[in-house]
Amino acid sequence: MAQTHTEVADHGQGGLPQFDATTFESQLVWLFLSFIVLFVIVSRMALPRVTKVLEEREERIATDLDTAERLRKEAEDVKEAYEASVTEARKKAQETILATKESIQADIAKAQAELDATLGAKAAEAEARIDAARAEALAGIDQVAGEVAAALVSKLAGIEVDSKDTTKAAKAALSGVKGA
Amino acid sequence: MAGPLEQFKITPYAEMEVAGVDASFTNSSLWMVIVVTSLTVFLVGGMRKSALVPGRWQAMVEMAYEFVANMVKENVGREGKQYFPFIFTLFMFVLGGNLAGMLPYSFTITSHIIVTLALALVVFAGVTLLGFMKHGAGFLKLFVPSGVPVPLYLLIVPVEVLSYFTRPISLSVRLFANMMAGHIMLKVFAGFVVSLGAAGILGAGAAVLPFAFNIFLVGLELLVAFLQAYVFAILSCIYLHDALHPAH
């Protein structure tokens, strides 16, 4: 490396400056010096910082992705729970509606039955009263007919007739009607 | 007007000698220092906040990091991780040197064969040493590919050995020649602009052509600057892969 060739005394004119061997030594010295300085700076300062930043970023992205995945799962769980509770509520509401409907229908039926019973009783009572009145009316009719007949005879024929006889006759006549 | 090769001239600013070795501070040294300083500012400054959500500057640093990290991962494998700082430094240094050379009045450190050859030899020597350290004599299997008919070894082994030893030369010459050729082209066409411009109205009109071409060349050279740094780094990765897995 320390070969000093001085064949071209006046370098520059004639021939490539690159082949002027007198400049080799200083170029090599400064090349190695600057290259080693750059290597030390690069390997000790520059690259470790970049490596650190890239690693931190990778880590951060990985944890962020993990967090996102966890949150997504949580949201899904919440959604599932919500859906389950909605279904439950709907079922309960349905049951309540059904139970209420049944109880109302039972009340209606009971009221109807009561009403029917009351009306039936009232009708029976009325019928009994009518029957009694009719029987009473029918029982009195013989005497009335007898008295009317006696009055008619005395008025028309001038004959005094005992009302007891006319009543007997009316009774006999009406018995046929009564039986019908 | 300076010739197209003038830009490659080494100009000493301060003569220095350390232990009998010429360590003069030259324009080349100056641009090496500028490249290292700029890269340090770029890399350390971009990470000064170390934000979880990067800003533009930090995103650029991270992009450079991931670009080289993926290159190492894909071409060397998982065990290449410990060589990542070296490959990163190599890539950034070459890229920085190439790009700094695109500044007007600058000096392109990577346009000198001695610089690229030194870098290539460091890679070559390092990779070879690593191969023998990891695999001992087994590293020589690199020159004896398996699954070849025995008589063919007479031909294949010398070819493999030759191609192995030309690696530092091809690696360094590729970068050096690309940078030098590009900068000569830029200078030549810029020279056309100046000499045509000096030749009256008609010449000034014609000077538009080389000027437009130079604009195109600047774009091309920026691409080459990036591409050659990439090629240098990826070939170093491939050589490293060979050292770690010699039986292919």
XYZ file of N, CA and C in Angstrom, chain A residues 1-3 6 8 28 31 46 56 58-59 81-82 100 118 139 160 168 170 178:
60
model
N 0.832 -1.191 0.000
C 0.000 0.000 0.000
C 0.881 1.261 0.000
N 2.075 1.089 0.564
C 2.947 2.268 0.694
C 3.863 2.442 -0.508
N 3.466 1.803 -1.620
C 4.320 1.956 -2.797
C 4.088 3.335 -3.415
N 6.370 7.471 -8.564
C 6.409 8.867 -9.028
C 6.918 8.923 -10.451
N 4.771 10.150 -12.924
C 4.221 11.388 -13.477
C 4.493 12.511 -12.479
N -6.143 6.949 0.319
C -6.426 5.757 1.137
C -6.534 6.119 2.612
N -9.761 7.897 3.094
C -10.874 6.966 2.868
C -11.097 6.107 4.102
N -26.679 5.656 14.781
C -27.814 5.770 13.855
C -28.685 4.519 13.836
N -40.355 -0.648 18.512
C -41.425 -0.053 19.335
C -42.710 0.056 18.529
N -43.614 -1.737 15.952
C -44.178 -3.068 15.723
C -44.937 -3.554 16.959
N -44.292 -3.323 18.128
C -44.907 -3.726 19.396
C -46.229 -2.999 19.596
N -75.670 -10.468 24.976
C -76.426 -10.341 26.213
C -77.685 -9.515 25.962
N -77.505 -8.440 25.188
C -78.645 -7.574 24.875
C -79.719 -8.356 24.131
N -103.189 -12.482 31.193
C -104.199 -11.444 31.388
C -105.461 -11.774 30.602
N -129.083 -14.985 37.863
C -129.979 -13.960 38.421
C -131.222 -13.826 37.550
N -160.042 -18.692 40.185
C -160.841 -19.119 41.342
C -162.004 -18.163 41.588
N -186.335 -13.439 40.723
C -185.247 -13.404 41.717
C -184.636 -14.761 41.781
N -173.184 -22.141 41.047
C -173.014 -23.581 40.810
C -173.013 -23.897 39.351
N -172.497 -21.793 36.820
C -171.306 -21.220 36.165
C -170.064 -22.074 36.383
N -161.820 -24.633 32.018
C -160.610 -24.706 32.842
C -159.717 -25.873 32.517
